[in-house]
Amino acid sequence: MRIKLLPGERVIVRTRPNPLPLVGPVVAGFIILAAGGFVLGYLGRSSLSGSLADWQPVVLLVVLAVVVLLLLRVVVRPLVRWSSNRFVLTSMRLIHRRGATRRMEHQINLSAISQLQTEQGLLQRMVGSGTLIADLGFDRAHDYRDVPQIGTFKEYVVQAISELPLTRMFDGVDMEIDPQYARGQEPRVQQEWRSEQP
């Protein structure tokens, strides 16, 4: 996945979601294969009798087609969805891309994030993953689900926010700070105004 970087921007982290949500589909896939193999083995016997024996080739094809369709829906679809999911943290943005055929992308400027929260379930705590919630203020938030190594990822985001230039923290408005004001002295403008007073 290629990200078009802004001038001066660099990629810090690029990762997929934790594969924990794939455990269910994989287990279901094994069950489907076992059940399908049993049914195909039973129907493929040469000692099959009655009207079922006359339709044996058709029944075998139907069962095989059902097994393949179930595997595509239960196993392959979640696997493709997971593999096409990406979290990208740059020095300026937090980007979430997902979708194989229909791509969706959500970007947040790091300067817009007012607070970060994490949520973890029991299984997520065991594997170190979790949900990262980026609070944008004004009752707006975006969830990043199944982020791997959620604690480390959050630290990277916080570090990237702290390294933003000061001008990025004010909605992109360039703010020049008087060096004397930064040192705790009176701003130059006030000094000049006072010098003009009688």
mmCIF file with all atom_site columns, C-alpha atoms in Angstrom:
data_model
loop_
_atom_site.group_PDB
_atom_site.id
_atom_site.type_symbol
_atom_site.label_atom_id
_atom_site.label_alt_id
_atom_site.label_comp_id
_atom_site.label_asym_id
_atom_site.label_entity_id
_atom_site.label_seq_id
_atom_site.pdbx_PDB_ins_code
_atom_site.Cartn_x
_atom_site.Cartn_y
_atom_site.Cartn_z
_atom_site.occupancy
_atom_site.B_iso_or_equiv
_atom_site.pdbx_formal_charge
_atom_site.auth_seq_id
_atom_site.auth_comp_id
_atom_site.auth_asym_id
_atom_site.auth_atom_id
_atom_site.pdbx_PDB_model_num
ATOM 1   C CA . MET A 1 1   ? 0.000   0.000   0.000  1.00 0.00 ? 1   MET A CA 1
ATOM 2   C CA . ARG A 1 2   ? 1.534   3.292   -1.073 1.00 0.00 ? 2   ARG A CA 1
ATOM 3   C CA . ILE A 1 3   ? 0.779   6.505   0.768  1.00 0.00 ? 3   ILE A CA 1
ATOM 4   C CA . LYS A 1 4   ? 1.273   9.820   -0.943 1.00 0.00 ? 4   LYS A CA 1
ATOM 5   C CA . LEU A 1 5   ? 3.296   11.713  1.617  1.00 0.00 ? 5   LEU A CA 1
ATOM 6   C CA . LEU A 1 6   ? 3.073   15.426  2.198  1.00 0.00 ? 6   LEU A CA 1
ATOM 7   C CA . PRO A 1 7   ? 6.227   17.560  2.077  1.00 0.00 ? 7   PRO A CA 1
ATOM 8   C CA . GLY A 1 8   ? 8.320   16.781  5.157  1.00 0.00 ? 8   GLY A CA 1
ATOM 9   C CA . GLU A 1 9   ? 6.100   13.838  6.142  1.00 0.00 ? 9   GLU A CA 1
ATOM 10  C CA . ARG A 1 10  ? 7.516   10.411  6.971  1.00 0.00 ? 10  ARG A CA 1
ATOM 11  C CA . VAL A 1 11  ? 5.972   7.019   7.743  1.00 0.00 ? 11  VAL A CA 1
ATOM 12  C CA . ILE A 1 12  ? 6.459   5.912   11.355 1.00 0.00 ? 12  ILE A CA 1
ATOM 13  C CA . VAL A 1 13  ? 4.351   2.729   11.547 1.00 0.00 ? 13  VAL A CA 1
ATOM 14  C CA . ARG A 1 14  ? 2.613   0.643   8.896  1.00 0.00 ? 14  ARG A CA 1
ATOM 15  C CA . THR A 1 15  ? 0.697   -2.429  10.108 1.00 0.00 ? 15  THR A CA 1
ATOM 16  C CA . ARG A 1 16  ? -2.304  -4.701  9.660  1.00 0.00 ? 16  ARG A CA 1
ATOM 17  C CA . PRO A 1 17  ? -4.892  -5.354  12.356 1.00 0.00 ? 17  PRO A CA 1
ATOM 18  C CA . ASN A 1 18  ? -4.186  -8.140  14.812 1.00 0.00 ? 18  ASN A CA 1
ATOM 19  C CA . PRO A 1 19  ? -5.272  -11.521 13.316 1.00 0.00 ? 19  PRO A CA 1
ATOM 20  C CA . LEU A 1 20  ? -7.286  -12.443 16.429 1.00 0.00 ? 20  LEU A CA 1
ATOM 21  C CA . PRO A 1 21  ? -10.658 -11.933 14.618 1.00 0.00 ? 21  PRO A CA 1
ATOM 22  C CA . LEU A 1 22  ? -9.594  -14.623 12.119 1.00 0.00 ? 22  LEU A CA 1
ATOM 23  C CA . VAL A 1 23  ? -9.611  -17.389 14.748 1.00 0.00 ? 23  VAL A CA 1
ATOM 24  C CA . GLY A 1 24  ? -13.378 -17.917 14.414 1.00 0.00 ? 24  GLY A CA 1
ATOM 25  C CA . PRO A 1 25  ? -13.388 -18.135 10.592 1.00 0.00 ? 25  PRO A CA 1
ATOM 26  C CA . VAL A 1 26  ? -10.402 -20.516 10.585 1.00 0.00 ? 26  VAL A CA 1
ATOM 27  C CA . VAL A 1 27  ? -12.050 -22.856 13.133 1.00 0.00 ? 27  VAL A CA 1
ATOM 28  C CA . ALA A 1 28  ? -15.308 -22.694 11.146 1.00 0.00 ? 28  ALA A CA 1
ATOM 29  C CA . GLY A 1 29  ? -13.322 -23.524 7.997  1.00 0.00 ? 29  GLY A CA 1
ATOM 30  C CA . PHE A 1 30  ? -11.936 -26.699 9.576  1.00 0.00 ? 30  PHE A CA 1
ATOM 31  C CA . ILE A 1 31  ? -15.444 -27.724 10.677 1.00 0.00 ? 31  ILE A CA 1
ATOM 32  C CA . ILE A 1 32  ? -16.807 -27.128 7.161  1.00 0.00 ? 32  ILE A CA 1
ATOM 33  C CA . LEU A 1 33  ? -13.977 -29.158 5.604  1.00 0.00 ? 33  LEU A CA 1
ATOM 34  C CA . ALA A 1 34  ? -14.487 -32.016 8.067  1.00 0.00 ? 34  ALA A CA 1
ATOM 35  C CA . ALA A 1 35  ? -18.257 -32.101 7.572  1.00 0.00 ? 35  ALA A CA 1
ATOM 36  C CA . GLY A 1 36  ? -17.920 -31.752 3.802  1.00 0.00 ? 36  GLY A CA 1
ATOM 37  C CA . GLY A 1 37  ? -15.326 -34.538 3.648  1.00 0.00 ? 37  GLY A CA 1
ATOM 38  C CA . PHE A 1 38  ? -17.541 -36.834 5.687  1.00 0.00 ? 38  PHE A CA 1
ATOM 39  C CA . VAL A 1 39  ? -20.611 -36.175 3.502  1.00 0.00 ? 39  VAL A CA 1
ATOM 40  C CA . LEU A 1 40  ? -18.626 -36.546 0.274  1.00 0.00 ? 40  LEU A CA 1
ATOM 41  C CA . GLY A 1 41  ? -17.104 -39.779 1.543  1.00 0.00 ? 41  GLY A CA 1
ATOM 42  C CA . TYR A 1 42  ? -20.511 -41.139 2.505  1.00 0.00 ? 42  TYR A CA 1
ATOM 43  C CA . LEU A 1 43  ? -22.123 -40.197 -0.800 1.00 0.00 ? 43  LEU A CA 1
ATOM 44  C CA . GLY A 1 44  ? -19.134 -41.441 -2.823 1.00 0.00 ? 44  GLY A CA 1
ATOM 45  C CA . ARG A 1 45  ? -19.505 -45.051 -1.701 1.00 0.00 ? 45  ARG A CA 1
ATOM 46  C CA . SER A 1 46  ? -20.017 -47.610 -4.417 1.00 0.00 ? 46  SER A CA 1
ATOM 47  C CA . SER A 1 47  ? -22.530 -49.468 -2.234 1.00 0.00 ? 47  SER A CA 1
ATOM 48  C CA . LEU A 1 48  ? -24.958 -46.540 -2.341 1.00 0.00 ? 48  LEU A CA 1
ATOM 49  C CA . SER A 1 49  ? -28.409 -47.866 -3.187 1.00 0.00 ? 49  SER A CA 1
ATOM 50  C CA . GLY A 1 50  ? -31.803 -46.576 -4.242 1.00 0.00 ? 50  GLY A CA 1
ATOM 51  C CA . SER A 1 51  ? -32.581 -43.430 -6.172 1.00 0.00 ? 51  SER A CA 1
ATOM 52  C CA . LEU A 1 52  ? -29.630 -41.682 -4.513 1.00 0.00 ? 52  LEU A CA 1
ATOM 53  C CA . ALA A 1 53  ? -27.274 -43.971 -6.439 1.00 0.00 ? 53  ALA A CA 1
ATOM 54  C CA . ASP A 1 54  ? -28.774 -42.759 -9.740 1.00 0.00 ? 54  ASP A CA 1
ATOM 55  C CA . TRP A 1 55  ? -28.143 -39.121 -8.820 1.00 0.00 ? 55  TRP A CA 1
ATOM 56  C CA . GLN A 1 56  ? -24.796 -39.749 -7.146 1.00 0.00 ? 56  GLN A CA 1
ATOM 57  C CA . PRO A 1 57  ? -22.625 -37.600 -9.515 1.00 0.00 ? 57  PRO A CA 1
ATOM 58  C CA . VAL A 1 58  ? -25.059 -34.670 -9.327 1.00 0.00 ? 58  VAL A CA 1
ATOM 59  C CA . VAL A 1 59  ? -25.381 -34.891 -5.530 1.00 0.00 ? 59  VAL A CA 1
ATOM 60  C CA . LEU A 1 60  ? -21.585 -35.010 -5.149 1.00 0.00 ? 60  LEU A CA 1
ATOM 61  C CA . LEU A 1 61  ? -21.207 -31.885 -7.295 1.00 0.00 ? 61  LEU A CA 1
ATOM 62  C CA . VAL A 1 62  ? -23.897 -30.064 -5.329 1.00 0.00 ? 62  VAL A CA 1
ATOM 63  C CA . VAL A 1 63  ? -22.313 -30.936 -1.979 1.00 0.00 ? 63  VAL A CA 1
ATOM 64  C CA . LEU A 1 64  ? -18.877 -29.916 -3.277 1.00 0.00 ? 64  LEU A CA 1
ATOM 65  C CA . ALA A 1 65  ? -20.268 -26.595 -4.539 1.00 0.00 ? 65  ALA A CA 1
ATOM 66  C CA . VAL A 1 66  ? -21.936 -25.929 -1.161 1.00 0.00 ? 66  VAL A CA 1
ATOM 67  C CA . VAL A 1 67  ? -18.665 -26.645 0.668  1.00 0.00 ? 67  VAL A CA 1
ATOM 68  C CA . VAL A 1 68  ? -16.708 -24.308 -1.633 1.00 0.00 ? 68  VAL A CA 1
ATOM 69  C CA . LEU A 1 69  ? -19.288 -21.521 -1.293 1.00 0.00 ? 69  LEU A CA 1
ATOM 70  C CA . LEU A 1 70  ? -19.305 -21.848 2.497  1.00 0.00 ? 70  LEU A CA 1
ATOM 71  C CA . LEU A 1 71  ? -15.490 -21.708 2.580  1.00 0.00 ? 71  LEU A CA 1
ATOM 72  C CA . LEU A 1 72  ? -15.490 -18.603 0.394  1.00 0.00 ? 72  LEU A CA 1
ATOM 73  C CA . ARG A 1 73  ? -17.999 -16.836 2.613  1.00 0.00 ? 73  ARG A CA 1
ATOM 74  C CA . VAL A 1 74  ? -16.875 -17.993 6.042  1.00 0.00 ? 74  VAL A CA 1
ATOM 75  C CA . VAL A 1 75  ? -13.075 -18.169 5.580  1.00 0.00 ? 75  VAL A CA 1
ATOM 76  C CA . VAL A 1 76  ? -11.841 -16.425 2.439  1.00 0.00 ? 76  VAL A CA 1
ATOM 77  C CA . ARG A 1 77  ? -13.972 -13.293 2.751  1.00 0.00 ? 77  ARG A CA 1
ATOM 78  C CA . PRO A 1 78  ? -12.804 -12.389 6.305  1.00 0.00 ? 78  PRO A CA 1
ATOM 79  C CA . LEU A 1 79  ? -9.219  -13.247 5.343  1.00 0.00 ? 79  LEU A CA 1
ATOM 80  C CA . VAL A 1 80  ? -9.289  -10.902 2.324  1.00 0.00 ? 80  VAL A CA 1
ATOM 81  C CA . ARG A 1 81  ? -10.955 -8.194  4.410  1.00 0.00 ? 81  ARG A CA 1
ATOM 82  C CA . TRP A 1 82  ? -8.247  -8.527  7.075  1.00 0.00 ? 82  TRP A CA 1
ATOM 83  C CA . SER A 1 83  ? -5.351  -8.564  4.592  1.00 0.00 ? 83  SER A CA 1
ATOM 84  C CA . SER A 1 84  ? -6.631  -5.404  2.876  1.00 0.00 ? 84  SER A CA 1
ATOM 85  C CA . ASN A 1 85  ? -6.863  -3.524  6.182  1.00 0.00 ? 85  ASN A CA 1
ATOM 86  C CA . ARG A 1 86  ? -3.999  -1.167  7.067  1.00 0.00 ? 86  ARG A CA 1
ATOM 87  C CA . PHE A 1 87  ? -3.118  1.305   9.793  1.00 0.00 ? 87  PHE A CA 1
ATOM 88  C CA . VAL A 1 88  ? -0.499  3.871   8.839  1.00 0.00 ? 88  VAL A CA 1
ATOM 89  C CA . LEU A 1 89  ? 0.942   6.408   11.254 1.00 0.00 ? 89  LEU A CA 1
ATOM 90  C CA . THR A 1 90  ? 2.964   9.209   9.718  1.00 0.00 ? 90  THR A CA 1
ATOM 91  C CA . SER A 1 91  ? 4.575   12.216  11.317 1.00 0.00 ? 91  SER A CA 1
ATOM 92  C CA . MET A 1 92  ? 1.451   14.233  10.413 1.00 0.00 ? 92  MET A CA 1
ATOM 93  C CA . ARG A 1 93  ? -1.507  11.875  9.951  1.00 0.00 ? 93  ARG A CA 1
ATOM 94  C CA . LEU A 1 94  ? -3.208  8.724   11.192 1.00 0.00 ? 94  LEU A CA 1
ATOM 95  C CA . ILE A 1 95  ? -4.535  6.786   8.185  1.00 0.00 ? 95  ILE A CA 1
ATOM 96  C CA . HIS A 1 96  ? -6.886  3.783   8.066  1.00 0.00 ? 96  HIS A CA 1
ATOM 97  C CA . ARG A 1 97  ? -7.336  2.012   4.737  1.00 0.00 ? 97  ARG A CA 1
ATOM 98  C CA . ARG A 1 98  ? -9.589  -0.959  4.157  1.00 0.00 ? 98  ARG A CA 1
ATOM 99  C CA . GLY A 1 99  ? -11.260 -2.801  1.307  1.00 0.00 ? 99  GLY A CA 1
ATOM 100 C CA . ALA A 1 100 ? -9.909  -4.977  -1.492 1.00 0.00 ? 100 ALA A CA 1
ATOM 101 C CA . THR A 1 101 ? -12.268 -4.161  -4.355 1.00 0.00 ? 101 THR A CA 1
ATOM 102 C CA . ARG A 1 102 ? -13.915 -1.055  -2.929 1.00 0.00 ? 102 ARG A CA 1
ATOM 103 C CA . ARG A 1 103 ? -11.245 0.900   -1.081 1.00 0.00 ? 103 ARG A CA 1
ATOM 104 C CA . MET A 1 104 ? -12.142 3.192   1.805  1.00 0.00 ? 104 MET A CA 1
ATOM 105 C CA . GLU A 1 105 ? -9.709  5.527   3.511  1.00 0.00 ? 105 GLU A CA 1
ATOM 106 C CA . HIS A 1 106 ? -10.014 7.611   6.651  1.00 0.00 ? 106 HIS A CA 1
ATOM 107 C CA . GLN A 1 107 ? -7.372  10.190  7.568  1.00 0.00 ? 107 GLN A CA 1
ATOM 108 C CA . ILE A 1 108 ? -6.948  12.246  10.714 1.00 0.00 ? 108 ILE A CA 1
ATOM 109 C CA . ASN A 1 109 ? -4.443  15.028  11.113 1.00 0.00 ? 109 ASN A CA 1
ATOM 110 C CA . LEU A 1 110 ? -2.516  14.403  14.314 1.00 0.00 ? 110 LEU A CA 1
ATOM 111 C CA . SER A 1 111 ? -2.997  18.048  15.218 1.00 0.00 ? 111 SER A CA 1
ATOM 112 C CA . ALA A 1 112 ? -6.778  17.450  15.368 1.00 0.00 ? 112 ALA A CA 1
ATOM 113 C CA . ILE A 1 113 ? -6.533  14.735  18.043 1.00 0.00 ? 113 ILE A CA 1
ATOM 114 C CA . SER A 1 114 ? -7.401  16.069  21.481 1.00 0.00 ? 114 SER A CA 1
ATOM 115 C CA . GLN A 1 115 ? -7.314  12.767  23.383 1.00 0.00 ? 115 GLN A CA 1
ATOM 116 C CA . LEU A 1 116 ? -6.422  9.101   22.876 1.00 0.00 ? 116 LEU A CA 1
ATOM 117 C CA . GLN A 1 117 ? -8.132  6.188   24.630 1.00 0.00 ? 117 GLN A CA 1
ATOM 118 C CA . THR A 1 118 ? -7.641  2.440   24.433 1.00 0.00 ? 118 THR A CA 1
ATOM 119 C CA . GLU A 1 119 ? -10.094 -0.408  25.024 1.00 0.00 ? 119 GLU A CA 1
ATOM 120 C CA . GLN A 1 120 ? -9.187  -4.083  25.400 1.00 0.00 ? 120 GLN A CA 1
ATOM 121 C CA . GLY A 1 121 ? -11.243 -7.203  25.884 1.00 0.00 ? 121 GLY A CA 1
ATOM 122 C CA . LEU A 1 122 ? -9.950  -10.275 27.706 1.00 0.00 ? 122 LEU A CA 1
ATOM 123 C CA . LEU A 1 123 ? -8.663  -12.029 24.581 1.00 0.00 ? 123 LEU A CA 1
ATOM 124 C CA . GLN A 1 124 ? -7.229  -8.772  23.255 1.00 0.00 ? 124 GLN A CA 1
ATOM 125 C CA . ARG A 1 125 ? -5.247  -8.305  26.479 1.00 0.00 ? 125 ARG A CA 1
ATOM 126 C CA . MET A 1 126 ? -3.799  -11.797 26.038 1.00 0.00 ? 126 MET A CA 1
ATOM 127 C CA . VAL A 1 127 ? -2.426  -10.975 22.568 1.00 0.00 ? 127 VAL A CA 1
ATOM 128 C CA . GLY A 1 128 ? -1.693  -7.285  23.202 1.00 0.00 ? 128 GLY A CA 1
ATOM 129 C CA . SER A 1 129 ? -4.191  -5.841  20.741 1.00 0.00 ? 129 SER A CA 1
ATOM 130 C CA . GLY A 1 130 ? -7.053  -3.418  21.329 1.00 0.00 ? 130 GLY A CA 1
ATOM 131 C CA . THR A 1 131 ? -9.129  -0.535  20.053 1.00 0.00 ? 131 THR A CA 1
ATOM 132 C CA . LEU A 1 132 ? -7.583  2.915   19.779 1.00 0.00 ? 132 LEU A CA 1
ATOM 133 C CA . ILE A 1 133 ? -10.110 5.753   20.068 1.00 0.00 ? 133 ILE A CA 1
ATOM 134 C CA . ALA A 1 134 ? -9.018  9.125   18.717 1.00 0.00 ? 134 ALA A CA 1
ATOM 135 C CA . ASP A 1 135 ? -11.142 11.884  20.240 1.00 0.00 ? 135 ASP A CA 1
ATOM 136 C CA . LEU A 1 136 ? -11.396 14.869  17.896 1.00 0.00 ? 136 LEU A CA 1
ATOM 137 C CA . GLY A 1 137 ? -13.565 17.022  20.151 1.00 0.00 ? 137 GLY A CA 1
ATOM 138 C CA . PHE A 1 138 ? -17.112 18.259  19.528 1.00 0.00 ? 138 PHE A CA 1
ATOM 139 C CA . ASP A 1 139 ? -18.441 14.706  20.134 1.00 0.00 ? 139 ASP A CA 1
ATOM 140 C CA . ARG A 1 140 ? -16.420 13.352  17.233 1.00 0.00 ? 140 ARG A CA 1
ATOM 141 C CA . ALA A 1 141 ? -14.231 10.266  17.537 1.00 0.00 ? 141 ALA A CA 1
ATOM 142 C CA . HIS A 1 142 ? -12.814 7.549   15.321 1.00 0.00 ? 142 HIS A CA 1
ATOM 143 C CA . ASP A 1 143 ? -12.186 3.944   16.394 1.00 0.00 ? 143 ASP A CA 1
ATOM 144 C CA . TYR A 1 144 ? -9.267  1.863   15.155 1.00 0.00 ? 144 TYR A CA 1
ATOM 145 C CA . ARG A 1 145 ? -10.184 -1.722  15.995 1.00 0.00 ? 145 ARG A CA 1
ATOM 146 C CA . ASP A 1 146 ? -7.781  -4.621  16.609 1.00 0.00 ? 146 ASP A CA 1
ATOM 147 C CA . VAL A 1 147 ? -4.645  -2.479  16.552 1.00 0.00 ? 147 VAL A CA 1
ATOM 148 C CA . PRO A 1 148 ? -1.668  -4.787  17.273 1.00 0.00 ? 148 PRO A CA 1
ATOM 149 C CA . GLN A 1 149 ? 0.528   -3.933  20.265 1.00 0.00 ? 149 GLN A CA 1
ATOM 150 C CA . ILE A 1 150 ? -1.954  -1.232  21.232 1.00 0.00 ? 150 ILE A CA 1
ATOM 151 C CA . GLY A 1 151 ? 0.185   0.219   24.038 1.00 0.00 ? 151 GLY A CA 1
ATOM 152 C CA . THR A 1 152 ? 3.240   0.676   21.815 1.00 0.00 ? 152 THR A CA 1
ATOM 153 C CA . PHE A 1 153 ? 1.152   2.035   18.947 1.00 0.00 ? 153 PHE A CA 1
ATOM 154 C CA . LYS A 1 154 ? -0.452  4.604   21.249 1.00 0.00 ? 154 LYS A CA 1
ATOM 155 C CA . GLU A 1 155 ? 3.000   5.677   22.475 1.00 0.00 ? 155 GLU A CA 1
ATOM 156 C CA . TYR A 1 156 ? 4.100   6.205   18.867 1.00 0.00 ? 156 TYR A CA 1
ATOM 157 C CA . VAL A 1 157 ? 1.034   8.366   18.202 1.00 0.00 ? 157 VAL A CA 1
ATOM 158 C CA . VAL A 1 158 ? 1.609   10.443  21.339 1.00 0.00 ? 158 VAL A CA 1
ATOM 159 C CA . GLN A 1 159 ? 5.281   10.876  20.447 1.00 0.00 ? 159 GLN A CA 1
ATOM 160 C CA . ALA A 1 160 ? 4.398   11.946  16.887 1.00 0.00 ? 160 ALA A CA 1
ATOM 161 C CA . ILE A 1 161 ? 1.896   14.500  18.229 1.00 0.00 ? 161 ILE A CA 1
ATOM 162 C CA . SER A 1 162 ? 4.484   15.904  20.636 1.00 0.00 ? 162 SER A CA 1
ATOM 163 C CA . GLU A 1 163 ? 6.954   16.328  17.776 1.00 0.00 ? 163 GLU A CA 1
ATOM 164 C CA . LEU A 1 164 ? 4.554   18.370  15.652 1.00 0.00 ? 164 LEU A CA 1
ATOM 165 C CA . PRO A 1 165 ? 5.655   21.946  14.965 1.00 0.00 ? 165 PRO A CA 1
ATOM 166 C CA . LEU A 1 166 ? 3.777   24.463  17.101 1.00 0.00 ? 166 LEU A CA 1
ATOM 167 C CA . THR A 1 167 ? 2.116   25.930  14.018 1.00 0.00 ? 167 THR A CA 1
ATOM 168 C CA . ARG A 1 168 ? 0.407   22.578  13.348 1.00 0.00 ? 168 ARG A CA 1
ATOM 169 C CA . MET A 1 169 ? -1.425  22.752  16.643 1.00 0.00 ? 169 MET A CA 1
ATOM 170 C CA . PHE A 1 170 ? -3.450  25.827  15.661 1.00 0.00 ? 170 PHE A CA 1
ATOM 171 C CA . ASP A 1 171 ? -5.488  24.592  12.683 1.00 0.00 ? 171 ASP A CA 1
ATOM 172 C CA . GLY A 1 172 ? -2.642  25.197  10.282 1.00 0.00 ? 172 GLY A CA 1
ATOM 173 C CA . VAL A 1 173 ? -2.436  28.942  11.015 1.00 0.00 ? 173 VAL A CA 1
ATOM 174 C CA . ASP A 1 174 ? 1.191   30.055  11.083 1.00 0.00 ? 174 ASP A CA 1
ATOM 175 C CA . MET A 1 175 ? 1.950   31.597  14.449 1.00 0.00 ? 175 MET A CA 1
ATOM 176 C CA . GLU A 1 176 ? 5.268   33.282  14.961 1.00 0.00 ? 176 GLU A CA 1
ATOM 177 C CA . ILE A 1 177 ? 6.298   33.626  18.578 1.00 0.00 ? 177 ILE A CA 1
ATOM 178 C CA . ASP A 1 178 ? 8.489   36.551  19.573 1.00 0.00 ? 178 ASP A CA 1
ATOM 179 C CA . PRO A 1 179 ? 11.780  35.149  20.925 1.00 0.00 ? 179 PRO A CA 1
ATOM 180 C CA . GLN A 1 180 ? 11.664  37.578  23.868 1.00 0.00 ? 180 GLN A CA 1
ATOM 181 C CA . TYR A 1 181 ? 8.160   36.371  24.766 1.00 0.00 ? 181 TYR A CA 1
ATOM 182 C CA . ALA A 1 182 ? 9.357   32.756  24.617 1.00 0.00 ? 182 ALA A CA 1
ATOM 183 C CA . ARG A 1 183 ? 12.105  33.649  27.151 1.00 0.00 ? 183 ARG A CA 1
ATOM 184 C CA . GLY A 1 184 ? 9.537   35.135  29.532 1.00 0.00 ? 184 GLY A CA 1
ATOM 185 C CA . GLN A 1 185 ? 10.233  38.775  28.697 1.00 0.00 ? 185 GLN A CA 1
ATOM 186 C CA . GLU A 1 186 ? 7.749   41.330  27.457 1.00 0.00 ? 186 GLU A CA 1
ATOM 187 C CA . PRO A 1 187 ? 6.883   41.060  23.763 1.00 0.00 ? 187 PRO A CA 1
ATOM 188 C CA . ARG A 1 188 ? 8.671   43.436  21.451 1.00 0.00 ? 188 ARG A CA 1
ATOM 189 C CA . VAL A 1 189 ? 5.406   45.061  20.325 1.00 0.00 ? 189 VAL A CA 1
ATOM 190 C CA . GLN A 1 190 ? 4.540   46.138  23.858 1.00 0.00 ? 190 GLN A CA 1
ATOM 191 C CA . GLN A 1 191 ? 8.051   47.481  24.415 1.00 0.00 ? 191 GLN A CA 1
ATOM 192 C CA . GLU A 1 192 ? 7.830   49.620  21.265 1.00 0.00 ? 192 GLU A CA 1
ATOM 193 C CA . TRP A 1 193 ? 4.359   50.892  22.240 1.00 0.00 ? 193 TRP A CA 1
ATOM 194 C CA . ARG A 1 194 ? 5.563   51.895  25.686 1.00 0.00 ? 194 ARG A CA 1
ATOM 195 C CA . SER A 1 195 ? 8.576   53.676  24.255 1.00 0.00 ? 195 SER A CA 1
ATOM 196 C CA . GLU A 1 196 ? 6.232   55.943  22.300 1.00 0.00 ? 196 GLU A CA 1
ATOM 197 C CA . GLN A 1 197 ? 4.333   57.012  25.411 1.00 0.00 ? 197 GLN A CA 1
ATOM 198 C CA . PRO A 1 198 ? 5.178   60.524  26.734 1.00 0.00 ? 198 PRO A CA 1
#
